[in-house]
Every structure is written in C-alpha cells, then in structure tokens.
mmCIF file of C-alpha atoms and ligand atoms in Angstrom:
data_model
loop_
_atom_site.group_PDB
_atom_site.id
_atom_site.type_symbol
_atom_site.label_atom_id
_atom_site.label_comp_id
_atom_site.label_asym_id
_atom_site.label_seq_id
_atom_site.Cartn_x
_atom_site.Cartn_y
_atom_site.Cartn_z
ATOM 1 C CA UNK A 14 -4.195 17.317 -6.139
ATOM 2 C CA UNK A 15 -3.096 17.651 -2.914
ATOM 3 C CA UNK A 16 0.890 16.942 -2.038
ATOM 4 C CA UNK A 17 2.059 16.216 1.390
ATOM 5 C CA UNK A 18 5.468 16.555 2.763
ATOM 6 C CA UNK A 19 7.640 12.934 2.463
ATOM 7 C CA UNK A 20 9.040 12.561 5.545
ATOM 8 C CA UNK A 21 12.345 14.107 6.120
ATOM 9 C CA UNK A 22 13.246 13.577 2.096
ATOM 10 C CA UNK A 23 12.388 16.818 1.131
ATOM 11 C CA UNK A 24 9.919 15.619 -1.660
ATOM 12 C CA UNK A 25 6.339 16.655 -2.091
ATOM 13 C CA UNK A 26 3.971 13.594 -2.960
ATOM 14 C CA UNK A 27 0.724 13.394 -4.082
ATOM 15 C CA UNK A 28 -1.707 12.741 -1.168
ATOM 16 C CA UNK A 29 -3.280 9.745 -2.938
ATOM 17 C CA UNK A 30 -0.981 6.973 -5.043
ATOM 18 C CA UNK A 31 -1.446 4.393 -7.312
ATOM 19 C CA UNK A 32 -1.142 0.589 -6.472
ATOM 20 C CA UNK A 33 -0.281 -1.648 -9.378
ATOM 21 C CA UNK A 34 -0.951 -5.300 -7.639
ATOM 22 C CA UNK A 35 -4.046 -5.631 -9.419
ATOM 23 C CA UNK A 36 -1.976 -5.153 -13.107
ATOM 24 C CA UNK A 37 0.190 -8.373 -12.562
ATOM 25 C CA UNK A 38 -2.259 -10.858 -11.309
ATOM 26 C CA UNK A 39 -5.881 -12.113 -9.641
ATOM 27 C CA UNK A 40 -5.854 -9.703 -6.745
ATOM 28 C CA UNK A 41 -9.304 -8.210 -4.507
ATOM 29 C CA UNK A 42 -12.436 -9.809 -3.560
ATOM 30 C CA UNK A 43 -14.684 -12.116 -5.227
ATOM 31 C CA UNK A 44 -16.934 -15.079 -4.327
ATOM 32 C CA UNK A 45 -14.436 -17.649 -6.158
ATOM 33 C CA UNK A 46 -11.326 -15.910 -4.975
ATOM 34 C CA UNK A 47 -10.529 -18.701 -2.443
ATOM 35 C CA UNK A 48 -9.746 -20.411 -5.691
ATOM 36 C CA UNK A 49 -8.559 -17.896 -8.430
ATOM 37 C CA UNK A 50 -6.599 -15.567 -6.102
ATOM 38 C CA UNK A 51 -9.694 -12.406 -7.119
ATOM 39 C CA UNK A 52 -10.304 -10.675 -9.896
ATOM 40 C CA UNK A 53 -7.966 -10.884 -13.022
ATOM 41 C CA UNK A 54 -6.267 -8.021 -13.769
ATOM 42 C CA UNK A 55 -7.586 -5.190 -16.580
ATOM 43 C CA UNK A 56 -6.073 -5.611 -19.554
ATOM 44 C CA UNK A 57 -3.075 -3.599 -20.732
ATOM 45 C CA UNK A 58 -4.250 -1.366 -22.190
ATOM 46 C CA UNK A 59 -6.804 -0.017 -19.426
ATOM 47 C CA UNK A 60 -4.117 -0.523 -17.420
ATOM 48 C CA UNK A 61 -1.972 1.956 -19.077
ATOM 49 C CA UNK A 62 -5.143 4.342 -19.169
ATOM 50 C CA UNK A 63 -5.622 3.880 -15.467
ATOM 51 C CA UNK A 64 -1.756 5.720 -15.400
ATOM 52 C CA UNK A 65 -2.547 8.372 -17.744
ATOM 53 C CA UNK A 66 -5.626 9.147 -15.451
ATOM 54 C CA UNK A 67 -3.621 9.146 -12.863
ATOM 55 C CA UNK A 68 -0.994 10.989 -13.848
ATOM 56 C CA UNK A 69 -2.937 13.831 -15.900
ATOM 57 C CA UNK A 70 -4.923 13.648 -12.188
ATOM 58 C CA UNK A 71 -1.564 14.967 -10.443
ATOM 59 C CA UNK A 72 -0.539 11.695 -9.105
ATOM 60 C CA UNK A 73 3.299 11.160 -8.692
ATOM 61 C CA UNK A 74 3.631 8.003 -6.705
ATOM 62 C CA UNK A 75 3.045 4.734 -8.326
ATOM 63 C CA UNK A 76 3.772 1.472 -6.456
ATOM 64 C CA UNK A 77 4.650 -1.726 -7.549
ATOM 65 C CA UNK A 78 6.560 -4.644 -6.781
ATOM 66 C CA UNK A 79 8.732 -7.999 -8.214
ATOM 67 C CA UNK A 80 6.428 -10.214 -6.803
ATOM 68 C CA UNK A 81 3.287 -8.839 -8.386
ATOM 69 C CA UNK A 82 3.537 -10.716 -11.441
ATOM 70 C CA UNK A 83 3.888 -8.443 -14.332
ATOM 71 C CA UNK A 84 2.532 -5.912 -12.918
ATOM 72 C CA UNK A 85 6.625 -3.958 -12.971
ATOM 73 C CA UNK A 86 6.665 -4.979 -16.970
ATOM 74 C CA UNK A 87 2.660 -3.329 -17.732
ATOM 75 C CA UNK A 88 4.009 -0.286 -15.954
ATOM 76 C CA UNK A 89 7.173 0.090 -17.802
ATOM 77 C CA UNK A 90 5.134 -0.105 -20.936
ATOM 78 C CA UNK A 91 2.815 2.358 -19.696
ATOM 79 C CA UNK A 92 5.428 5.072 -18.943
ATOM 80 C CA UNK A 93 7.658 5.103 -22.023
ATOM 81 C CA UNK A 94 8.031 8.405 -23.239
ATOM 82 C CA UNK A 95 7.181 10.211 -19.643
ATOM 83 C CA UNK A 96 9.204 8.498 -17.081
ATOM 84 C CA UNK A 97 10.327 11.782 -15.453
ATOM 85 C CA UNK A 98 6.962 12.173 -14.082
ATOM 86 C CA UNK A 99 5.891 9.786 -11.097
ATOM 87 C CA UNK A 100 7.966 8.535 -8.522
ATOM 88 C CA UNK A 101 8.158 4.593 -8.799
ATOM 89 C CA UNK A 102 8.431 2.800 -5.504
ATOM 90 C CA UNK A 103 9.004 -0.621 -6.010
ATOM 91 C CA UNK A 104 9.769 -3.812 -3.592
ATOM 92 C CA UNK A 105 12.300 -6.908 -2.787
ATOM 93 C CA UNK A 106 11.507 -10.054 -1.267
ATOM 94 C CA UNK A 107 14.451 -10.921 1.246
ATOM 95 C CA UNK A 108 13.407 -14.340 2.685
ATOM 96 C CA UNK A 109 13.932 -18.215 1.489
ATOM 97 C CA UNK A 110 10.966 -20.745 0.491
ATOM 98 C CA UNK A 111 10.716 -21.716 4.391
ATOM 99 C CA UNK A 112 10.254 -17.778 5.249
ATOM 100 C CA UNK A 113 13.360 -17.373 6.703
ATOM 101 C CA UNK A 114 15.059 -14.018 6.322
ATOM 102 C CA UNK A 115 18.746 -14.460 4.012
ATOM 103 C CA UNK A 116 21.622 -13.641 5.079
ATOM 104 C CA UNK A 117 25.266 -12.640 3.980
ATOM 105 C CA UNK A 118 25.923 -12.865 0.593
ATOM 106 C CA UNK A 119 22.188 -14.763 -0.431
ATOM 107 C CA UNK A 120 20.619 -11.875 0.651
ATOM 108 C CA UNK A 121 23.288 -9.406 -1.058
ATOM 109 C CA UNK A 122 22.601 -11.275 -4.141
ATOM 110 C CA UNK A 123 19.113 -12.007 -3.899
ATOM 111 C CA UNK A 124 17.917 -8.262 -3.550
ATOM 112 C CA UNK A 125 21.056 -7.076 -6.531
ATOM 113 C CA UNK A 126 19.580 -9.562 -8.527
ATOM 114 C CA UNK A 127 15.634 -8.675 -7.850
ATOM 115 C CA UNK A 128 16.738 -4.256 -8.259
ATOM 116 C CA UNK A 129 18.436 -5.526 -11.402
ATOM 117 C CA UNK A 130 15.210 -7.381 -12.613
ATOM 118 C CA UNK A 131 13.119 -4.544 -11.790
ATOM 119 C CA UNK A 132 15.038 -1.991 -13.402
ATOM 120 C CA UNK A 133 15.156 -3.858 -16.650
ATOM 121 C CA UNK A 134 11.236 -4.676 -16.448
ATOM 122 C CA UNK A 135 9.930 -0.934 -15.631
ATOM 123 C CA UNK A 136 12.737 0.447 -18.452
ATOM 124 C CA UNK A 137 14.705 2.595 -16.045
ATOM 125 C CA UNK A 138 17.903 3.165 -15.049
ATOM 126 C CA UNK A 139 16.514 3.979 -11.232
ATOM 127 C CA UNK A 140 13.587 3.668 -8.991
ATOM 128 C CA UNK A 141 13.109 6.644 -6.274
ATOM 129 C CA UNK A 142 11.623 4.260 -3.373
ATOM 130 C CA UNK A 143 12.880 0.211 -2.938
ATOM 131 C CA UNK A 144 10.825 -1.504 -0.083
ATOM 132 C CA UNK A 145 11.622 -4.432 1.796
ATOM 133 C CA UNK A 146 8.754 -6.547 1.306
ATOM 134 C CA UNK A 147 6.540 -7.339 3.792
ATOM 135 C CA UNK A 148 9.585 -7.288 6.183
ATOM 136 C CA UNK A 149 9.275 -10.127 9.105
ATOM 137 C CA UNK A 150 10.934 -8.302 12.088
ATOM 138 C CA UNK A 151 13.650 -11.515 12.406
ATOM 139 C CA UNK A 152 14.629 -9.541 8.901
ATOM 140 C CA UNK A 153 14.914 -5.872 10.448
ATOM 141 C CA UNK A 154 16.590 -7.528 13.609
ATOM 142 C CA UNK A 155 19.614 -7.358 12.258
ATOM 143 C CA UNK A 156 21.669 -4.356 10.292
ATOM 144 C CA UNK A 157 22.333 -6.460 7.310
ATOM 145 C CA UNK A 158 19.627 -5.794 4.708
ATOM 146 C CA UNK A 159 19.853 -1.898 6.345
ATOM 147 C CA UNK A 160 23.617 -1.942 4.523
ATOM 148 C CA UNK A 161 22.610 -3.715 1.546
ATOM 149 C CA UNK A 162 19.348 -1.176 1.031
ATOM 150 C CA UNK A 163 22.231 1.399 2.052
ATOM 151 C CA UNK A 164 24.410 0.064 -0.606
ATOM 152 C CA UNK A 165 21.524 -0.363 -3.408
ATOM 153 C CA UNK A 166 21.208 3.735 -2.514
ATOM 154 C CA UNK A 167 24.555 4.846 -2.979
ATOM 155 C CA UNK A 168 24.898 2.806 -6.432
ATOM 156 C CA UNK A 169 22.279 4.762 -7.565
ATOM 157 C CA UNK A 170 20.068 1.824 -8.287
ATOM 158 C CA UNK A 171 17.162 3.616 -5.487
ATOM 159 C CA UNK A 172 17.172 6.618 -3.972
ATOM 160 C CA UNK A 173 15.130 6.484 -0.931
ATOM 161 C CA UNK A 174 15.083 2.661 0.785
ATOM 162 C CA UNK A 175 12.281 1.181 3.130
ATOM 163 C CA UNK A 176 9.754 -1.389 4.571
ATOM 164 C CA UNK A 177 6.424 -2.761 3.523
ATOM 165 C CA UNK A 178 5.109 -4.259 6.791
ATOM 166 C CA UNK A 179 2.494 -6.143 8.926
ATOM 167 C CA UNK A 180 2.126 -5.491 12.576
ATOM 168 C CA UNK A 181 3.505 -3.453 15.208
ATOM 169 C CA UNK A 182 7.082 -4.737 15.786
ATOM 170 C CA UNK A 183 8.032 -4.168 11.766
ATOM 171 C CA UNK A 184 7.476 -0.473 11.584
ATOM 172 C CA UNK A 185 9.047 0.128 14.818
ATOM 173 C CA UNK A 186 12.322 -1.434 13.673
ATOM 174 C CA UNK A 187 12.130 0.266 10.482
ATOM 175 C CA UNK A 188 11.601 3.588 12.105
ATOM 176 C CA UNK A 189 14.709 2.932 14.529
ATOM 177 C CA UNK A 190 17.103 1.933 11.604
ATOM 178 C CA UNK A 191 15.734 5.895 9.978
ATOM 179 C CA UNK A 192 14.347 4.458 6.962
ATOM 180 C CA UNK A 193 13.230 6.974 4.785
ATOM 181 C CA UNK A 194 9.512 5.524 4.499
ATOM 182 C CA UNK A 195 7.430 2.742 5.849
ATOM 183 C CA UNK A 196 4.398 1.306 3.941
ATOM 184 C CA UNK A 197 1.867 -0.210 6.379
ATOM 185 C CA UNK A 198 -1.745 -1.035 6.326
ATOM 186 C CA UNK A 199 -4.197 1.774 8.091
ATOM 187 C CA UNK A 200 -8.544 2.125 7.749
ATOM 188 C CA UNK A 201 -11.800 2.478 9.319
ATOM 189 C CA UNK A 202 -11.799 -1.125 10.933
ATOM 190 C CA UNK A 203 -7.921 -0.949 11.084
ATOM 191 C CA UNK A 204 -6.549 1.873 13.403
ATOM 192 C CA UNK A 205 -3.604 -0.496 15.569
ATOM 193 C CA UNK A 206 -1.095 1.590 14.452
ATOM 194 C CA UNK A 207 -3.292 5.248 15.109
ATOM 195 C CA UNK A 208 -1.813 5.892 18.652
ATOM 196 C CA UNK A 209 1.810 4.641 18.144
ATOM 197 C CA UNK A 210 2.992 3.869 15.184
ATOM 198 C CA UNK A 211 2.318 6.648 12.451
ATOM 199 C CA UNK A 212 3.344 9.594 14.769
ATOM 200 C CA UNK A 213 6.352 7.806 15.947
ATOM 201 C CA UNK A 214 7.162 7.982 12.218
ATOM 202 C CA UNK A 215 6.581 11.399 11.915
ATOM 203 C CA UNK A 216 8.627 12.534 14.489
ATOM 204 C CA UNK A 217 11.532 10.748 12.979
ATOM 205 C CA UNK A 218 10.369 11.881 9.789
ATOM 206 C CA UNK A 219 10.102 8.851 8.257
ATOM 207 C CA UNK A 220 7.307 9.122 5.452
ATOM 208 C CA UNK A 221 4.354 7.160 5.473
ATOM 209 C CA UNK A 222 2.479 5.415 2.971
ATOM 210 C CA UNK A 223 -0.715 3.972 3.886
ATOM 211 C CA UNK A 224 -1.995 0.654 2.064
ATOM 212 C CA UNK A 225 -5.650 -1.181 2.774
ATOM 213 C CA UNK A 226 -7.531 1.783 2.500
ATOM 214 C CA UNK A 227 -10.417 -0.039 1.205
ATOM 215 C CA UNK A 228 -8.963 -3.208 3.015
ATOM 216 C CA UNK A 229 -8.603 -4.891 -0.230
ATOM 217 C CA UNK A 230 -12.386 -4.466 -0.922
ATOM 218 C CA UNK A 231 -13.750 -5.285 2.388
ATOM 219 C CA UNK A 232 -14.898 -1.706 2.739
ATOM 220 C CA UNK A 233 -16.744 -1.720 -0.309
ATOM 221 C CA UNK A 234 -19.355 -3.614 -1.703
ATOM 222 C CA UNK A 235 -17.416 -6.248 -2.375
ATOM 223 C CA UNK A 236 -17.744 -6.920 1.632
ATOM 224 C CA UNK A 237 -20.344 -9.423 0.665
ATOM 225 C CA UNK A 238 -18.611 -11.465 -1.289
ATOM 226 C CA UNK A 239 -16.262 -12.455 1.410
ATOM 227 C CA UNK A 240 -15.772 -16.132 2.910
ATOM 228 C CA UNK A 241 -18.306 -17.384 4.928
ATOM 229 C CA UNK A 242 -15.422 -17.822 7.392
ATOM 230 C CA UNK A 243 -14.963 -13.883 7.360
ATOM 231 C CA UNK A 244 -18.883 -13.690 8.436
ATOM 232 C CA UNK A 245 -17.678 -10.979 11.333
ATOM 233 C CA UNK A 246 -15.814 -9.058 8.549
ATOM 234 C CA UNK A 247 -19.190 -8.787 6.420
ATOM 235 C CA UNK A 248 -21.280 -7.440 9.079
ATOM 236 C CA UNK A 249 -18.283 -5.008 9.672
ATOM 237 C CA UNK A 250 -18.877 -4.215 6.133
ATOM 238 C CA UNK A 251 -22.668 -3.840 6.557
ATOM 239 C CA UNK A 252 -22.701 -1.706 9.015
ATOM 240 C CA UNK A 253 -19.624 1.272 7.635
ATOM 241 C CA UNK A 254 -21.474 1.051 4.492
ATOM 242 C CA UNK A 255 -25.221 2.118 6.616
ATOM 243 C CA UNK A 256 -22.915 4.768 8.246
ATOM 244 C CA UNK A 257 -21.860 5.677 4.577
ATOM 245 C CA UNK A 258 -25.794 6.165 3.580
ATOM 246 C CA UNK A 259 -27.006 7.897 6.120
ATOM 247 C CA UNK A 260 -24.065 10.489 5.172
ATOM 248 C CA UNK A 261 -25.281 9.720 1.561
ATOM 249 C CA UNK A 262 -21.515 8.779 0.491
ATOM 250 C CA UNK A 263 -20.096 5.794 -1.228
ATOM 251 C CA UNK A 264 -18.592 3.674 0.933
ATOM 252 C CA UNK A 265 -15.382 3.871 -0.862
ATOM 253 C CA UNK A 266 -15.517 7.720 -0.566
ATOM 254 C CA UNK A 267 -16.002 7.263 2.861
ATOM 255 C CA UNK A 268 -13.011 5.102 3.767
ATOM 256 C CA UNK A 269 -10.620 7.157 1.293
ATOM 257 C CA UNK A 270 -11.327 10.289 3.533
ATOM 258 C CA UNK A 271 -10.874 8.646 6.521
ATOM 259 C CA UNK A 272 -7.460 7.739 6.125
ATOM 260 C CA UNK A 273 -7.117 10.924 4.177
ATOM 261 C CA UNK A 274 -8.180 12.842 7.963
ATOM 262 C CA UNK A 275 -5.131 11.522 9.252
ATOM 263 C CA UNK A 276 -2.238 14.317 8.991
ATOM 264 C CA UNK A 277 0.283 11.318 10.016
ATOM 265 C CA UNK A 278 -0.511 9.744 6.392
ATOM 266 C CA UNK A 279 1.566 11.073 3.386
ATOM 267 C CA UNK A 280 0.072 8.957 0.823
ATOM 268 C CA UNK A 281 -2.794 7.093 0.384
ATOM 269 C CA UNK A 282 -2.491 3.626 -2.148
ATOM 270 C CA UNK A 283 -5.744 2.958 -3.398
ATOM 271 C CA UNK A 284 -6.036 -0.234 -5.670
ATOM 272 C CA UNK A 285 -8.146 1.131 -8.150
ATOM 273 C CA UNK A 286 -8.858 -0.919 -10.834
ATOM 274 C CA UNK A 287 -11.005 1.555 -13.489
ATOM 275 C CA UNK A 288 -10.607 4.833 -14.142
ATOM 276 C CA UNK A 289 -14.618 4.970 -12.533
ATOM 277 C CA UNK A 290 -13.131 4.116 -9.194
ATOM 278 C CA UNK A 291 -9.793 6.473 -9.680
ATOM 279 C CA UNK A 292 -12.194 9.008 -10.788
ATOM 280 C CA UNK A 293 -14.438 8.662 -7.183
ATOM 281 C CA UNK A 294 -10.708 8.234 -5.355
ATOM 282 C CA UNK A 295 -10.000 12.043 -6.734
ATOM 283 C CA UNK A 296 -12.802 13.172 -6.037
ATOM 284 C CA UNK A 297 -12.590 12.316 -2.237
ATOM 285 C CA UNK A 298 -9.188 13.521 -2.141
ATOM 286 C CA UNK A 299 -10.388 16.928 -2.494
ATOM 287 C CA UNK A 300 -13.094 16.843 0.225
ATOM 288 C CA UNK A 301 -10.603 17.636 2.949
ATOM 289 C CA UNK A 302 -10.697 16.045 6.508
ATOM 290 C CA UNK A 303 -14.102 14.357 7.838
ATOM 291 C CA UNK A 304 -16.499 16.137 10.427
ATOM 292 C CA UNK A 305 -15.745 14.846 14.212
ATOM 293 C CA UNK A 306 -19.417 13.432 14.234
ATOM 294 C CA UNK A 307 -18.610 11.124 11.337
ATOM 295 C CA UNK A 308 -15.119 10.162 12.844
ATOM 296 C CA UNK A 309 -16.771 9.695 16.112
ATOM 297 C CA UNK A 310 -19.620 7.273 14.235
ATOM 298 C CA UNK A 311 -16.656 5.382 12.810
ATOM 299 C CA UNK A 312 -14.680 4.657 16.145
ATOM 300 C CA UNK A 313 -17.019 1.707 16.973
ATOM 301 C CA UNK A 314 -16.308 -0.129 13.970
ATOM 302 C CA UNK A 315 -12.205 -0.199 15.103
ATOM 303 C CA UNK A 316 -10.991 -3.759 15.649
ATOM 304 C CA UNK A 317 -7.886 -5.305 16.478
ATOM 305 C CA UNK A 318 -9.082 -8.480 15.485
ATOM 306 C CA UNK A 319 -5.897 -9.766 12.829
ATOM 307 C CA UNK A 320 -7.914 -12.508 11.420
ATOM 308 C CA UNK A 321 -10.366 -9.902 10.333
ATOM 309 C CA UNK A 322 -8.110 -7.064 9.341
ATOM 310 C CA UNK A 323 -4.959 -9.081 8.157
ATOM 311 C CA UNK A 324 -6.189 -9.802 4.048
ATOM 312 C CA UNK A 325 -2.694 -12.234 4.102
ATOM 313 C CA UNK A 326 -5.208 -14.275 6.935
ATOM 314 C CA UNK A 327 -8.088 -14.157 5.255
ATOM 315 C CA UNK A 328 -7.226 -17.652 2.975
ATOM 316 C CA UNK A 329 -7.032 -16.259 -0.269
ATOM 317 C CA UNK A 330 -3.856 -16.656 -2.297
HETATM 318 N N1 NAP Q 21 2.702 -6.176 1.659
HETATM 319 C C1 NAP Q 21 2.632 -5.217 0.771
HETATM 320 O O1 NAP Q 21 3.609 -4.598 0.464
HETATM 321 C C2 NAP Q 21 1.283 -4.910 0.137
HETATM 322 C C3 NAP Q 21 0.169 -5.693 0.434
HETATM 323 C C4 NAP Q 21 -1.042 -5.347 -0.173
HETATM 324 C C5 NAP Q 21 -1.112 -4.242 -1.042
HETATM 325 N N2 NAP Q 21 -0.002 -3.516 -1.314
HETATM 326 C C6 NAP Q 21 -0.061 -2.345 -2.221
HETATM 327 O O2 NAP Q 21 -1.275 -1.650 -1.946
HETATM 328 C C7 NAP Q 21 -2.049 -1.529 -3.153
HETATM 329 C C8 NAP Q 21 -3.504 -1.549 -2.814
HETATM 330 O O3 NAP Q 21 -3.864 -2.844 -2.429
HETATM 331 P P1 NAP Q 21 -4.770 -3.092 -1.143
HETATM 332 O O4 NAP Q 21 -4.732 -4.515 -0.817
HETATM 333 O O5 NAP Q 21 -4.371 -2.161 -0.124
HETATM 334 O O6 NAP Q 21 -6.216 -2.762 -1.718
HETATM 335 P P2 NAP Q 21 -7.257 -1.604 -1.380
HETATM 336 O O7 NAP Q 21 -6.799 -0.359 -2.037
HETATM 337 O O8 NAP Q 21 -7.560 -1.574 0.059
HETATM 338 O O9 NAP Q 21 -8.534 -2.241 -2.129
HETATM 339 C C9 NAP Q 21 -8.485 -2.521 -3.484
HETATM 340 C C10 NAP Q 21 -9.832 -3.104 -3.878
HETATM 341 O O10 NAP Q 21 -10.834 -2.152 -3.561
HETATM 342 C C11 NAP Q 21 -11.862 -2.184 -4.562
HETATM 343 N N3 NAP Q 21 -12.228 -0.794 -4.882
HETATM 344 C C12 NAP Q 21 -11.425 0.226 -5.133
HETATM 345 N N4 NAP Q 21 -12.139 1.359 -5.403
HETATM 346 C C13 NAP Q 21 -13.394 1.020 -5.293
HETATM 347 C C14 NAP Q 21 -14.588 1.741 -5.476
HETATM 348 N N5 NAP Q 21 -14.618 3.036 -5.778
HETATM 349 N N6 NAP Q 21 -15.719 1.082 -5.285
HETATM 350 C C15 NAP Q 21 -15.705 -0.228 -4.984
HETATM 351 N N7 NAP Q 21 -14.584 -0.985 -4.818
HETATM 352 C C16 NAP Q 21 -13.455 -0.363 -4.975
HETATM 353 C C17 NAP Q 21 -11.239 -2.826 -5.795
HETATM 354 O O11 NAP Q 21 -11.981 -3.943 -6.122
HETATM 355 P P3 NAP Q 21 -12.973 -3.941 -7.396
HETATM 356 O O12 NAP Q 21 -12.321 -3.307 -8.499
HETATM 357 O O13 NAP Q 21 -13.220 -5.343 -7.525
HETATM 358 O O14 NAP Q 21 -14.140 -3.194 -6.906
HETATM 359 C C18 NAP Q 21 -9.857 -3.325 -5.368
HETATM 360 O O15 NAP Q 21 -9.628 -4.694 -5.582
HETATM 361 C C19 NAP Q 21 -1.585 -2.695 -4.018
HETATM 362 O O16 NAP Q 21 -1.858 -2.466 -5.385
HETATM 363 C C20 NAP Q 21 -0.095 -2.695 -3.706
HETATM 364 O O17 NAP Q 21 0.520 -1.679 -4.456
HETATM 365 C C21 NAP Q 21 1.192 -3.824 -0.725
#
C-alpha cells in the first residue's frame, strides 16, 4: 500500500480509504433508488470482512459518520480487539431541520452531544479525524464551530478537526480557518476543484481526502441504471467506460487511478461494497499515475455541470 503525507499533521495515510456509508443504510445506484434510497447495505458480517480486507490490505483510514445510520455501531463491532490500527475519521451535523447553521450554545451542545454518541457507538475513547458535515459556508462564516472543533481537540475527544464539503466557497473557508483536512468530492467528470482548490490546500498543508471517486456509481456500470432525468449523466457514463475498453480496464480501475494521478490527493474513499470491488480498488492503487494520452482522452469528459456531478441533486434520498 501506498501512504501519502497528511497534510501538515505529520501522519502517513494510506493512499486509498475506506467509506462506511454503504454499512448504515440504502446508499449507490439502482433503478428503484428514487424510492429505496440504493442498495441495502451488506450484512454485518461482510461488512466486518470488508475491514479485515482492508486492513490486512494496509488501509489505515476508515470513514464514517453519525448520520449514516449504523454504519458508526457495524464499525465498532468490526474493530474490537484491533482498534489501534486505522485511523477513524468520523463526522457532525451542525445545522437545524430548516438547514440553518446553530449557533452558541445549540451548536456547542449539538456537536458534544453527536462526539459523545459516536464515541460510545464505534467503542472508543477517541476518533483521530471529526468533520463538519457537509459544511454550508453560512456555517464556516463564522469562527464559532472553528472553537468548538478547537475545543472537541483539546478534550481529547478528536485529534485532528475538519470539513466535509460541496462546492468551491466551503473548502476555501476551511482552508483559511487551517483545518487540518478537507474532504471534498474530485473524478473524471468532476475536476472544479483541479486548478484551485486542492493545491491551495496543499500549500497550507491542509490534507485532502477525496470522496466520489466512482461518483457514487455513476462511473461504473451502474451508470445505466440512473434516472431518466440524469440521461446526460448516462451518456457521460457510456462514453468513460468506451475510453476504459479501448485501454482494456474496468471502468472502476480507471476512475480509481485517475484521482489516484493527482499528487494534490492524500486519500482516496472508495465505497466499496465487496471485498471483489476492494480487491480491484487495491489493485489499481498499485498501478501508479496514468499515461498523459489517457489523461488527455479523459479531459473531454470534465463538466461543471452540478446537476450532473452533485449525487445530493440527483433526487435520490
Ligand atoms: N458529504 C459527505 O461527507 C459525503 C458524501 C458522500 C460520501 N461520503 C463518503 O464517501 C464514501 C464513498 O461514497 P461515494 O458517494 O463517494 O461513493 P463512490 O466511492 O464514488 O461510489 C460508490 C459506489 O460505487 C460502486 N462501486 C464501487 N466499486 C465498484 C467496482 N469495482 N465496480 C463497480 N461498481 C463499483 C458501488 O456500487 P455497487 O456496489 O452497487 O457496485 C458503490 O455504491 C462514503 O462511504 C462516505 O464515507 C461523504
């Protein structure tokens, strides 16, 4: 496995990690997911074989979150007896029903409460990342969730703090309040944050952790099982996955390495959901960057089109 520095933390983590949505509810791509939210999740137990794999594989970043159903609670389960081993990042929703960001002491207790609920759920007295989830920029406006991640740090409860985000504006604020790491979405079809955003976090050494590598599925096969309202998305699909045959590699290989190319990118979260598709995610982690005539066969397929690229658009809970 290859490890990659962590931004200015001093850590070395694997260059691919493990995301855990999928373990706590319906979550990908599948011709009733308009309905069911995707695919249910594996069962427990091959979701605690999914984390041996991964961790016998050299993979020392798992990520998971409060809001991902049970998904903290299978994980927990799955690491008793070696929790020394991966680094847990985990995340905190810091915004009312109406999607407005808390304040004062509703959002000190909202996120004390959440860390507290984590904790308890993955059996540990600590995670090494907390996230902001999916942090509006109204949120990262302001300096008051900084001091309360601050605060959730020097009680011990986290040691390095941060921001899962959408967009542009997000990451930028994240990077300017030195967050130790960002979590943002980055693939083939999905490069708005190429030019600006990932090596404005590396030179303030804030890590990066790359999400949507497969963009939820889209990348895959499972790019024709889409809503008929994402036809633009499928024919996106279509044609990465000719590029990927005429290179004879799986699609999925293909977009891994992609993001993989990118020196800007310290992790890679790949929602693998069988130890088949962790075993082909492995395998492409070792391939090393792609060939410029395969990156420059790719660039076409960029698009900054957020209905396309943005899954929390796409109309599936
Ligand atoms: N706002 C946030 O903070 C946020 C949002 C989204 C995700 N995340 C994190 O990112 C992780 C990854 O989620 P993502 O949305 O970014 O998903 P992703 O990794 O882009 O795609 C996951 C989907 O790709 C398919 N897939 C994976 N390997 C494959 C293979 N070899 N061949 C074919 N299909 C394959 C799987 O579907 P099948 O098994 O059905 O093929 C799976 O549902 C999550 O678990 C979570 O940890 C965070």
């Amino acid at each position: 496995m290859e490890f990659r520095p962590f931004g200015n933390t001093g850590l070395q983590i694997s260059a691919l990690s493990l995301g855990t949505a999928a373990f706590g509810m319906n979550y990908g791509i599948s011709p009733d997911a308009s309905k069911t939210g995707g695919l249910p999740p594996p069962s427990d137990a091959d979701c605690a074989m999914l984390v041996q794999c991964a961790l016998d594989s050299g993979i020392n970043l798992i990520d998971t979150a409060r809001a991902y159903g049970d998904s903290e609670v299978v994980l927990g389960e799955a690491l008793q007896g070696q929790r020394q081993r991966p680094f847990i990042a985990t995340k905190v929703h810091c915004l009312d029903r109406r999607g407005a960001p808390l304040r004062g002491s509703a959002l000190r207790a909202r996120v004390q409460a959440s860390v507290r609920k984590s904790l308890e759920a993955l059996k540990t007295d600590h995670v090494d990342m907390l996230l902001i989830h999916s942090a509006p920029p109204t949120l990262l406006q302001s300096n008051e969730v900084i001091d309360v991640l601050r605060e959730v740090k020097s009680r011990g409860w986290a040691r390095y703090v941060g921001a899962s985000t959408y967009g542009q504006e997000s990451p930028q604020l994240a990077i300017e309040h030195d967050l130790d790491l960002i979590q943002v979405a980055y693939n083939v079809f999905d490069r708005r944050l190429e030019d600006t955003i990932l090596p404005l976090a590396r030179q303030h050494g804030v890590a990066v952790v790359v999400r949507s590598v497969y963009l939820k599925g889209a990348l895959t096969e499972r790019g024709d099982d889409l809503p008929e309202h994402l036809g633009q998305l499928t024919d996106l699909s279509r044609r990465f996955r000719q590029i990927a045959a005429q290179y004879e590699l799986a699609p999925a290989d293909l977009a891994l390495r992609f993001v993989l190319t990118n020196p800007a990118v310290a992790s890679a979260l790949v929602g693998v959901r069988s130890v088949a598709e962790l075993d082909l995610a492995l395998q492409s982690a070792t391939q090393g960057p792609l060939p410029p005539n395969i990156l420059a066969d790719l660039d076409p397929l960029r698009t900054d089109d957020v209905q396309l690229v943005d899954p929390s658009r796409w109309g599936i809970p």
